């Protein structure tokens, strides 16, 4: 199967594995000290996790803005929201929100190192930005939505300022325990990464 590979430096591979188990509902294809990878079928993705705190640095990694999984319908976003919350992940839902020149429904979760992931669907294209303003910080996004990720940080093309945050869409948040009693899955062998 052809898939895109995404290799992430993480500060704690065990915490990252637990998060990605919950996010994708899958077990790692390979699990070694300081290393794991997932071979995800939908979307087709090879996710590689490398424990490398020195290279990763503090906060959300370098040039990474956010990561996303596009689905076909709002119902799929709702199903993902229920699955993620049921897996104990804190979620932030945005409905009918303008981002990246599109009207979208989405749910956000943050990985253990703070990298925001969204599951989203595009409801309609928007010819020009309808929510201009300065790019909010991660703390401002979390405060506004009361949860993780909780708003695309794509810059002035889609990030609302505090006064415009409710002009287009609705933001809700759910916090759930991130503790888990799940046991690690079996390690498997395979090629590099």
PDB file of C-alpha atoms in Angstrom, residues 1 16 27 31 41 43 47 73 91 99 108 116 130 139 149 176 186 191:
ATOM      1  CA  UNK A   1       0.000   0.000   0.000  1.00  0.00           C
ATOM      2  CA  UNK A  16       3.087   9.501  22.116  1.00  0.00           C
ATOM      3  CA  UNK A  27      -1.757  -0.519  17.466  1.00  0.00           C
ATOM      4  CA  UNK A  31       7.564  -0.737  18.888  1.00  0.00           C
ATOM      5  CA  UNK A  41      -4.995   2.291   6.581  1.00  0.00           C
ATOM      6  CA  UNK A  43      -6.041   7.697   5.920  1.00  0.00           C
ATOM      7  CA  UNK A  47       3.458   7.572  11.292  1.00  0.00           C
ATOM      8  CA  UNK A  73     -19.006  14.585   6.090  1.00  0.00           C
ATOM      9  CA  UNK A  91     -11.514  17.433  22.384  1.00  0.00           C
ATOM     10  CA  UNK A  99     -10.422  28.429   8.186  1.00  0.00           C
ATOM     11  CA  UNK A 108      -9.187  19.154  17.664  1.00  0.00           C
ATOM     12  CA  UNK A 116      -2.565  20.003  17.347  1.00  0.00           C
ATOM     13  CA  UNK A 130     -13.920  36.099   6.396  1.00  0.00           C
ATOM     14  CA  UNK A 139      -2.788  29.498  24.833  1.00  0.00           C
ATOM     15  CA  UNK A 149      -5.753  22.733  19.678  1.00  0.00           C
ATOM     16  CA  UNK A 176     -11.538  13.939  29.370  1.00  0.00           C
ATOM     17  CA  UNK A 186       2.826  -6.634  20.525  1.00  0.00           C
ATOM     18  CA  UNK A 191      11.636  -2.407   7.531  1.00  0.00           C
TER      19      UNK A 191
END
